[in-house]
Amino acid sequence: MMEFITLKSADLTVPRIGLGTWAIGGWMWGGTDEAEAIRTIHAALDRGIRLIDTAPVYGFGHSEEIVGRALAEYGQRDKIILATKAGLDWSGGGIRRNSAPERLRQELEDSLRRLQTDTIDLYQIHWPDEGTLFEETARTLEDMRHSGKIRAVGVSNFSPEQMDRLSSVVPIATAQPPYNLFERGIEADVAPYCVKHDIGMVTYGALCRGLLSGAMSADRKFEGDDLRQNDPKFQPPRFAQYLAAVERLDQFARERFDRRVIHLALRWLIDQPGVVTALWGARRPDQLEPVDAIFGWSLTGADQAEIDRILTETVTDPVGPEFMAPPESRPSA
Ligand code: NAP
């Protein structure tokens, strides 16, 4: 049964697992099948996954449109936490960070229209934009909150120092950093900061782009514009280290818990300090079947130590998720 948690920082109760809809937008994931995507969203909601995370940039509006259609068909809007983002601009060709007030105001109207809703529960700045004064961005978000068009403000990919700057004007309810068994950089700074300031972490990349699902093999081919063609974890010889780690973790999960690596990866994640929701990227209903087996058990300190030992022994040349970051903007004067 799905577990829920109430944020300390906002009037929101969120499920421990949320649906990530980047792949549903198609872009950078080799295309999308709309009918299948809508079935996936409905399957998620049926399973208690009542937080849907999307963004304008996912398929340049396409993911939000599909989410909007799926929610309009499903109903029960007031029982669903709808999270989207703003602050990436694709109007000039490439992707550029842009959290200027006029851009955010335009994006909000576009998102409300595509999502077929009057209010967004969680509105997140997708990537920090050093080209805009944070105070201006924050004041714009605060105005949106007062107007009722958004209920709470979140950030994504922000450093503690950047969160400090934004939160001097507007309260930050959530942070969305990358976090999974293989990508743990945030443990040094972002996670302790969020714990200290009661900011709930809605983490992305729980399955490390499918690597931790247990279904990945060395001969897997990625179609079209799938980002994993350029993901440094998926290139030899490093890919073999990660696959070896998955095999050892799977063995540990089976022997210790009668579960599989996919369950272990998610349980580990939601047991970490500060994590409120782990986003799960899925685009087919069957991909969500393992969700139920994440609940009703937990890891001891000894289990966590054993996992760390396996990781140290197998992944000798680790690499982070930095390849996904859009180019930095130049600091504003
Ligand atoms: P993820 O959840 O780590 O992995 C998603 C991929 O795992 C899926 O596309 C699927 O790949 C595979 N998968 C899922 N369930 C599976 C199952 N049961 N068995 C086998 N494979 C399975 O990756 P993510 O999409 O990067 O992250 C999740 C969400 O976080 C995104 O959708 C997005 O909402 C958010 N996100 C946010 C940011 C940000 O900057 N804020 C960045 C990245 C992601 P295939 O369908 O190809 O098999």
Tab-separated table of C-alpha atoms and ligand atoms in Angstrom:
chain	number	residue	atom	x	y	z
A	1	MET	CA	0.000	0.000	0.000
A	2	MET	CA	1.298	3.427	-0.923
A	3	GLU	CA	2.758	5.433	1.951
A	4	PHE	CA	2.145	9.195	2.206
A	5	ILE	CA	3.956	12.005	4.006
A	6	THR	CA	2.870	15.547	4.891
A	7	LEU	CA	5.428	18.234	4.108
A	8	LYS	CA	6.623	20.372	7.006
A	9	SER	CA	7.128	23.270	4.621
A	10	ALA	CA	3.738	23.445	2.856
A	11	ASP	CA	0.170	22.277	3.107
A	12	LEU	CA	0.766	19.269	0.849
A	13	THR	CA	0.513	15.538	1.545
A	14	VAL	CA	2.544	13.622	-1.005
A	15	PRO	CA	2.925	9.931	-1.880
A	16	ARG	CA	6.365	8.397	-1.354
A	17	ILE	CA	6.490	7.506	-5.072
A	18	GLY	CA	5.636	10.003	-7.825
A	19	LEU	CA	5.377	9.500	-11.563
A	20	GLY	CA	8.050	11.198	-13.679
A	21	THR	CA	6.837	12.025	-17.185
A	22	TRP	CA	9.951	13.124	-19.028
A	23	ALA	CA	10.015	9.945	-21.160
A	24	ILE	CA	6.290	10.381	-21.810
A	25	GLY	CA	7.121	13.629	-23.634
A	26	GLY	CA	9.272	11.636	-26.062
A	27	TRP	CA	12.123	14.113	-26.441
A	28	MET	CA	15.493	12.576	-25.505
A	29	TRP	CA	13.792	9.217	-24.899
A	30	GLY	CA	13.324	8.058	-28.513
A	31	GLY	CA	9.694	9.174	-28.990
A	32	THR	CA	6.398	8.470	-27.231
A	33	ASP	CA	3.135	6.567	-27.675
A	34	GLU	CA	0.349	8.837	-26.477
A	35	ALA	CA	-2.336	6.223	-25.763
A	36	GLU	CA	0.183	4.114	-23.846
A	37	ALA	CA	1.334	7.200	-21.942
A	38	ILE	CA	-2.227	7.994	-20.845
A	39	ARG	CA	-2.740	4.384	-19.731
A	40	THR	CA	0.496	4.675	-17.728
A	41	ILE	CA	-0.681	7.827	-15.941
A	42	HIS	CA	-4.017	6.189	-15.112
A	43	ALA	CA	-2.248	3.039	-13.884
A	44	ALA	CA	-0.040	5.188	-11.659
A	45	LEU	CA	-3.038	6.961	-10.130
A	46	ASP	CA	-4.811	3.625	-9.558
A	47	ARG	CA	-1.728	2.432	-7.656
A	48	GLY	CA	-1.780	5.436	-5.340
A	49	ILE	CA	0.997	7.295	-7.206
A	50	ARG	CA	-0.853	10.560	-6.827
A	51	LEU	CA	1.981	12.937	-7.590
A	52	ILE	CA	2.658	13.559	-11.266
A	53	ASP	CA	5.821	15.478	-12.147
A	54	THR	CA	6.165	17.069	-15.566
A	55	ALA	CA	7.817	20.105	-17.205
A	56	PRO	CA	7.192	22.339	-20.228
A	57	VAL	CA	10.520	21.327	-21.743
A	58	TYR	CA	9.641	17.600	-21.753
A	59	GLY	CA	8.731	17.251	-25.416
A	60	PHE	CA	8.294	21.061	-25.631
A	61	GLY	CA	4.791	21.013	-24.171
A	62	HIS	CA	3.936	17.462	-25.218
A	63	SER	CA	4.388	15.822	-21.802
A	64	GLU	CA	2.226	18.489	-20.135
A	65	GLU	CA	-0.457	18.105	-22.815
A	66	ILE	CA	-0.573	14.333	-22.322
A	67	VAL	CA	-0.694	14.742	-18.532
A	68	GLY	CA	-3.512	17.310	-18.941
A	69	ARG	CA	-5.538	14.929	-21.107
A	70	ALA	CA	-4.965	11.992	-18.780
A	71	LEU	CA	-6.056	14.001	-15.724
A	72	ALA	CA	-9.116	15.426	-17.474
A	73	GLU	CA	-10.231	11.870	-18.277
A	74	TYR	CA	-9.426	10.538	-14.804
A	75	GLY	CA	-11.056	13.254	-12.681
A	76	GLN	CA	-10.348	13.493	-8.916
A	77	ARG	CA	-8.074	16.484	-9.589
A	78	ASP	CA	-8.254	17.553	-5.922
A	79	LYS	CA	-6.737	14.223	-4.833
A	80	ILE	CA	-3.711	14.548	-7.119
A	81	ILE	CA	-0.541	16.581	-6.595
A	82	LEU	CA	0.376	18.104	-9.927
A	83	ALA	CA	3.966	19.285	-10.158
A	84	THR	CA	5.496	21.099	-13.083
A	85	LYS	CA	8.438	23.393	-13.689
A	86	ALA	CA	9.557	26.603	-15.359
A	87	GLY	CA	12.758	28.386	-16.256
A	88	LEU	CA	14.042	26.596	-19.341
A	89	ASP	CA	13.635	28.433	-22.623
A	90	TRP	CA	13.807	26.673	-25.979
A	91	SER	CA	12.597	29.592	-28.141
A	92	GLY	CA	16.048	30.321	-29.566
A	93	GLY	CA	16.777	26.807	-30.792
A	94	GLY	CA	18.855	25.224	-27.996
A	95	ILE	CA	17.853	24.973	-24.343
A	96	ARG	CA	18.726	27.970	-22.202
A	97	ARG	CA	18.086	28.797	-18.553
A	98	ASN	CA	15.677	31.693	-18.197
A	99	SER	CA	13.879	32.519	-14.951
A	100	ALA	CA	13.124	36.143	-15.815
A	101	PRO	CA	9.701	37.284	-14.535
A	102	GLU	CA	8.126	37.683	-17.992
A	103	ARG	CA	9.298	34.232	-19.061
A	104	LEU	CA	7.914	32.615	-15.885
A	105	ARG	CA	4.570	34.406	-16.233
A	106	GLN	CA	4.232	33.220	-19.827
A	107	GLU	CA	5.248	29.675	-18.906
A	108	LEU	CA	2.705	29.502	-16.096
A	109	GLU	CA	-0.168	30.470	-18.409
A	110	ASP	CA	1.017	27.939	-21.015
A	111	SER	CA	1.323	25.189	-18.390
A	112	LEU	CA	-2.132	25.870	-16.909
A	113	ARG	CA	-3.622	25.643	-20.402
A	114	ARG	CA	-1.816	22.447	-21.379
A	115	LEU	CA	-2.511	20.826	-18.024
A	116	GLN	CA	-6.205	21.874	-18.202
A	117	THR	CA	-6.164	23.122	-14.626
A	118	ASP	CA	-6.616	26.347	-12.618
A	119	THR	CA	-3.833	25.686	-10.172
A	120	ILE	CA	-0.490	23.896	-10.031
A	121	ASP	CA	0.225	22.262	-6.687
A	122	LEU	CA	4.002	22.416	-6.918
A	123	TYR	CA	5.761	24.886	-9.221
A	124	GLN	CA	9.495	24.271	-9.503
A	125	ILE	CA	12.327	26.260	-11.039
A	126	HIS	CA	13.888	23.620	-13.289
A	127	TRP	CA	17.522	24.791	-13.236
A	128	PRO	CA	19.030	27.823	-11.422
A	129	ASP	CA	19.464	30.810	-13.739
A	130	GLU	CA	22.372	33.002	-12.643
A	131	GLY	CA	21.484	35.401	-15.472
A	132	THR	CA	18.411	36.605	-13.547
A	133	LEU	CA	18.409	38.135	-10.078
A	134	PHE	CA	17.065	35.451	-7.735
A	135	GLU	CA	15.045	38.075	-5.884
A	136	GLU	CA	13.119	38.874	-9.102
A	137	THR	CA	12.398	35.207	-9.741
A	138	ALA	CA	11.339	34.735	-6.116
A	139	ARG	CA	9.018	37.765	-6.124
A	140	THR	CA	7.349	36.481	-9.300
A	141	LEU	CA	6.797	33.084	-7.681
A	142	GLU	CA	5.443	34.723	-4.537
A	143	ASP	CA	2.940	36.726	-6.650
A	144	MET	CA	1.849	33.495	-8.346
A	145	ARG	CA	1.311	31.879	-4.950
A	146	HIS	CA	-0.786	34.796	-3.747
A	147	SER	CA	-2.898	34.667	-6.910
A	148	GLY	CA	-3.698	30.990	-6.193
A	149	LYS	CA	-2.353	29.831	-9.558
A	150	ILE	CA	0.333	27.843	-7.769
A	151	ARG	CA	0.109	26.334	-4.274
A	152	ALA	CA	3.767	25.829	-3.359
A	153	VAL	CA	7.209	26.649	-4.744
A	154	GLY	CA	9.942	24.139	-5.413
A	155	VAL	CA	13.416	24.218	-6.905
A	156	SER	CA	15.371	21.694	-8.903
A	157	ASN	CA	19.125	21.294	-9.296
A	158	PHE	CA	19.821	24.183	-6.874
A	159	SER	CA	22.841	24.349	-4.565
A	160	PRO	CA	22.324	25.219	-0.872
A	161	GLU	CA	23.654	28.704	-1.514
A	162	GLN	CA	21.147	29.200	-4.359
A	163	MET	CA	18.317	27.912	-2.149
A	164	ASP	CA	19.375	30.427	0.522
A	165	ARG	CA	19.097	33.260	-1.979
A	166	LEU	CA	15.653	32.254	-3.272
A	167	SER	CA	14.205	31.464	0.158
A	168	SER	CA	15.051	34.915	1.470
A	169	VAL	CA	11.977	36.063	-0.500
A	170	VAL	CA	9.746	33.015	-1.023
A	171	PRO	CA	9.436	29.844	1.098
A	172	ILE	CA	10.791	26.764	-0.672
A	173	ALA	CA	8.621	23.688	-0.091
A	174	THR	CA	10.604	21.119	-2.057
A	175	ALA	CA	13.892	20.528	-3.853
A	176	GLN	CA	14.260	18.162	-6.801
A	177	PRO	CA	17.839	16.874	-7.025
A	178	PRO	CA	19.143	13.733	-8.747
A	179	TYR	CA	19.526	10.890	-6.245
A	180	ASN	CA	19.820	7.155	-6.474
A	181	LEU	CA	22.155	4.373	-5.313
A	182	PHE	CA	24.672	5.306	-8.016
A	183	GLU	CA	24.365	9.121	-7.842
A	184	ARG	CA	24.887	10.304	-4.284
A	185	GLY	CA	26.646	13.649	-4.666
A	186	ILE	CA	23.841	15.487	-2.847
A	187	GLU	CA	24.664	13.685	0.408
A	188	ALA	CA	27.550	16.154	0.864
A	189	ASP	CA	25.512	19.362	0.763
A	190	VAL	CA	21.960	19.499	-0.667
A	191	ALA	CA	20.494	16.691	1.453
A	192	PRO	CA	21.766	18.001	4.837
A	193	TYR	CA	20.650	21.507	3.859
A	194	CYS	CA	17.136	20.281	3.032
A	195	VAL	CA	16.894	18.319	6.291
A	196	LYS	CA	18.018	21.372	8.284
A	197	HIS	CA	15.553	23.705	6.552
A	198	ASP	CA	12.566	21.302	6.363
A	199	ILE	CA	12.628	21.285	2.567
A	200	GLY	CA	11.213	18.000	1.270
A	201	MET	CA	13.272	16.312	-1.417
A	202	VAL	CA	11.323	15.037	-4.440
A	203	THR	CA	14.199	13.191	-6.057
A	204	TYR	CA	14.692	12.300	-9.708
A	205	GLY	CA	16.477	9.428	-11.448
A	206	ALA	CA	15.509	6.756	-8.860
A	207	LEU	CA	16.284	4.010	-11.352
A	208	CYS	CA	19.286	5.830	-12.773
A	209	ARG	CA	17.637	5.962	-16.183
A	210	GLY	CA	16.676	2.288	-16.034
A	211	LEU	CA	20.051	0.960	-14.855
A	212	LEU	CA	18.717	0.041	-11.411
A	213	SER	CA	15.613	-1.662	-12.819
A	214	GLY	CA	17.575	-4.902	-13.199
A	215	ALA	CA	16.303	-5.196	-16.776
A	216	MET	CA	19.280	-3.471	-18.437
A	217	SER	CA	21.806	-5.566	-20.345
A	218	ALA	CA	25.115	-4.809	-22.055
A	219	ASP	CA	23.584	-5.290	-25.531
A	220	ARG	CA	20.559	-2.982	-24.985
A	221	LYS	CA	20.139	-0.651	-27.990
A	222	PHE	CA	18.742	2.853	-27.515
A	223	GLU	CA	16.558	4.282	-30.282
A	224	GLY	CA	16.469	7.756	-31.909
A	225	ASP	CA	17.458	10.619	-29.600
A	226	ASP	CA	17.554	8.490	-26.393
A	227	LEU	CA	19.892	10.350	-23.976
A	228	ARG	CA	21.427	7.100	-22.784
A	229	GLN	CA	23.434	6.965	-26.013
A	230	ASN	CA	25.500	9.804	-24.499
A	231	ASP	CA	25.141	8.936	-20.823
A	232	PRO	CA	28.682	8.190	-19.554
A	233	LYS	CA	27.386	5.381	-17.299
A	234	PHE	CA	26.166	3.465	-20.330
A	235	GLN	CA	29.510	3.500	-22.189
A	236	PRO	CA	32.068	0.690	-22.020
A	237	PRO	CA	34.128	-0.102	-20.044
A	238	ARG	CA	32.262	1.678	-17.210
A	239	PHE	CA	28.867	0.237	-18.157
A	240	ALA	CA	30.112	-3.236	-17.141
A	241	GLN	CA	30.939	-1.984	-13.617
A	242	TYR	CA	27.412	-0.656	-13.124
A	243	LEU	CA	25.855	-3.847	-14.491
A	244	ALA	CA	28.025	-5.899	-12.113
A	245	ALA	CA	26.838	-3.726	-9.216
A	246	VAL	CA	23.204	-4.272	-10.231
A	247	GLU	CA	23.747	-8.032	-10.287
A	248	ARG	CA	25.300	-8.053	-6.784
A	249	LEU	CA	22.575	-5.758	-5.420
A	250	ASP	CA	19.923	-8.003	-6.955
A	251	GLN	CA	21.463	-11.034	-5.277
A	252	PHE	CA	21.519	-9.193	-1.937
A	253	ALA	CA	17.861	-8.126	-2.354
A	254	ARG	CA	16.775	-11.688	-3.125
A	255	GLU	CA	18.683	-13.334	-0.280
A	256	ARG	CA	17.983	-10.730	2.397
A	257	PHE	CA	14.439	-9.541	1.552
A	258	ASP	CA	13.021	-11.877	-1.070
A	259	ARG	CA	12.821	-8.800	-3.312
A	260	ARG	CA	14.669	-7.624	-6.449
A	261	VAL	CA	17.131	-4.795	-7.105
A	262	ILE	CA	14.370	-2.452	-8.337
A	263	HIS	CA	12.612	-2.731	-4.952
A	264	LEU	CA	15.881	-2.327	-3.060
A	265	ALA	CA	16.811	0.813	-5.024
A	266	LEU	CA	13.480	2.492	-4.287
A	267	ARG	CA	13.234	1.391	-0.642
A	268	TRP	CA	16.792	2.577	-0.015
A	269	LEU	CA	15.946	5.928	-1.586
A	270	ILE	CA	12.772	6.704	0.339
A	271	ASP	CA	14.506	5.689	3.584
A	272	GLN	CA	17.197	8.371	3.166
A	273	PRO	CA	16.947	11.500	5.361
A	274	GLY	CA	15.050	14.343	3.699
A	275	VAL	CA	13.519	12.299	0.853
A	276	VAL	CA	9.750	12.691	0.737
A	277	THR	CA	9.016	11.384	-2.762
A	278	ALA	CA	11.027	9.399	-5.270
A	279	LEU	CA	10.049	10.057	-8.871
A	280	TRP	CA	9.759	6.947	-11.016
A	281	GLY	CA	10.083	7.462	-14.757
A	282	ALA	CA	7.681	5.116	-16.549
A	283	ARG	CA	5.971	5.119	-19.917
A	284	ARG	CA	4.224	1.742	-19.861
A	285	PRO	CA	1.731	0.544	-17.202
A	286	ASP	CA	3.633	-2.716	-16.608
A	287	GLN	CA	6.735	-0.735	-15.558
A	288	LEU	CA	4.858	0.299	-12.408
A	289	GLU	CA	4.016	-3.223	-11.276
A	290	PRO	CA	6.999	-3.429	-8.857
A	291	VAL	CA	5.742	-0.400	-6.873
A	292	ASP	CA	3.606	-2.289	-4.341
A	293	ALA	CA	6.545	-4.433	-3.142
A	294	ILE	CA	8.481	-1.331	-2.010
A	295	PHE	CA	6.257	-0.873	1.015
A	296	GLY	CA	5.962	-2.670	4.348
A	297	TRP	CA	9.675	-3.218	5.020
A	298	SER	CA	12.816	-1.187	5.529
A	299	LEU	CA	16.608	-1.380	5.586
A	300	THR	CA	18.693	-1.582	8.745
A	301	GLY	CA	21.982	0.255	9.211
A	302	ALA	CA	23.777	-3.047	8.545
A	303	ASP	CA	21.872	-3.467	5.252
A	304	GLN	CA	22.882	0.035	4.184
A	305	ALA	CA	26.507	-0.724	5.054
A	306	GLU	CA	26.390	-3.927	2.978
A	307	ILE	CA	24.980	-1.981	0.015
A	308	ASP	CA	27.798	0.562	0.322
A	309	ARG	CA	30.341	-2.257	0.422
A	310	ILE	CA	28.924	-3.773	-2.786
A	311	LEU	CA	29.037	-0.379	-4.514
A	312	THR	CA	32.636	0.311	-3.477
A	313	GLU	CA	33.746	-3.099	-4.683
A	314	THR	CA	32.008	-2.985	-8.062
A	315	VAL	CA	31.910	0.650	-9.227
A	316	THR	CA	35.559	1.653	-9.139
A	317	ASP	CA	35.227	4.480	-11.682
A	318	PRO	CA	31.953	6.236	-10.762
A	319	VAL	CA	30.528	9.175	-12.694
A	320	GLY	CA	27.653	11.529	-11.800
A	321	PRO	CA	24.601	12.854	-13.672
A	322	GLU	CA	26.258	16.169	-14.640
A	323	PHE	CA	25.988	15.439	-18.386
A	324	MET	CA	22.283	16.343	-18.170
A	325	ALA	CA	22.820	19.963	-17.087
A	326	PRO	CA	21.893	22.659	-19.621
A	327	PRO	CA	24.602	25.294	-20.201
A	328	GLU	CA	25.091	27.725	-17.300
A	329	SER	CA	23.896	31.282	-17.824
A	330	ARG	CA	26.244	34.184	-17.284
A	331	PRO	CA	25.758	35.900	-13.880
A	332	SER	CA	23.598	39.007	-13.966
A	333	ALA	CA	25.441	42.217	-13.134
B	1	NAP	P1	14.465	6.920	-13.888
B	1	NAP	O1	13.200	6.942	-13.127
B	1	NAP	O2	15.707	6.701	-13.133
B	1	NAP	O3	14.420	5.861	-15.073
B	1	NAP	C1	13.377	5.884	-15.999
B	1	NAP	C2	13.539	4.746	-16.988
B	1	NAP	O4	13.673	3.505	-16.309
B	1	NAP	C3	12.275	4.566	-17.803
B	1	NAP	O5	12.181	5.455	-18.865
B	1	NAP	C4	12.392	3.125	-18.231
B	1	NAP	O6	13.206	3.073	-19.392
B	1	NAP	C5	13.083	2.478	-17.071
B	1	NAP	N1	12.118	1.739	-16.230
B	1	NAP	C6	11.146	2.248	-15.445
B	1	NAP	N2	10.470	1.259	-14.821
B	1	NAP	C7	11.022	0.111	-15.222
B	1	NAP	C8	10.763	-1.242	-14.947
B	1	NAP	N3	9.792	-1.627	-14.111
B	1	NAP	N4	11.543	-2.168	-15.546
B	1	NAP	C9	12.521	-1.804	-16.389
B	1	NAP	N5	12.821	-0.527	-16.706
B	1	NAP	C10	12.081	0.413	-16.121
B	1	NAP	O7	14.729	8.206	-14.735
B	1	NAP	P2	14.306	9.597	-15.080
B	1	NAP	O8	13.178	9.532	-16.068
B	1	NAP	O9	15.571	10.281	-15.437
B	1	NAP	O10	13.747	10.272	-13.788
B	1	NAP	C11	12.398	10.193	-13.442
B	1	NAP	C12	11.693	11.514	-13.568
B	1	NAP	O11	12.383	12.515	-12.812
B	1	NAP	C13	11.567	12.131	-14.955
B	1	NAP	O12	10.541	11.560	-15.725
B	1	NAP	C14	11.292	13.572	-14.588
B	1	NAP	O13	9.949	13.751	-14.205
B	1	NAP	C15	12.237	13.774	-13.424
B	1	NAP	N6	13.550	14.324	-13.822
B	1	NAP	C16	13.820	15.592	-13.485
B	1	NAP	C17	15.022	16.196	-13.833
B	1	NAP	C18	15.283	17.593	-13.402
B	1	NAP	O14	16.227	18.227	-13.873
B	1	NAP	N7	14.489	18.112	-12.523
B	1	NAP	C19	15.992	15.481	-14.562
B	1	NAP	C20	15.717	14.169	-14.879
B	1	NAP	C21	14.500	13.601	-14.510
B	1	NAP	P3	12.684	2.443	-20.765
B	1	NAP	O15	11.245	2.855	-20.882
B	1	NAP	O16	13.541	2.968	-21.818
B	1	NAP	O17	12.854	0.970	-20.565
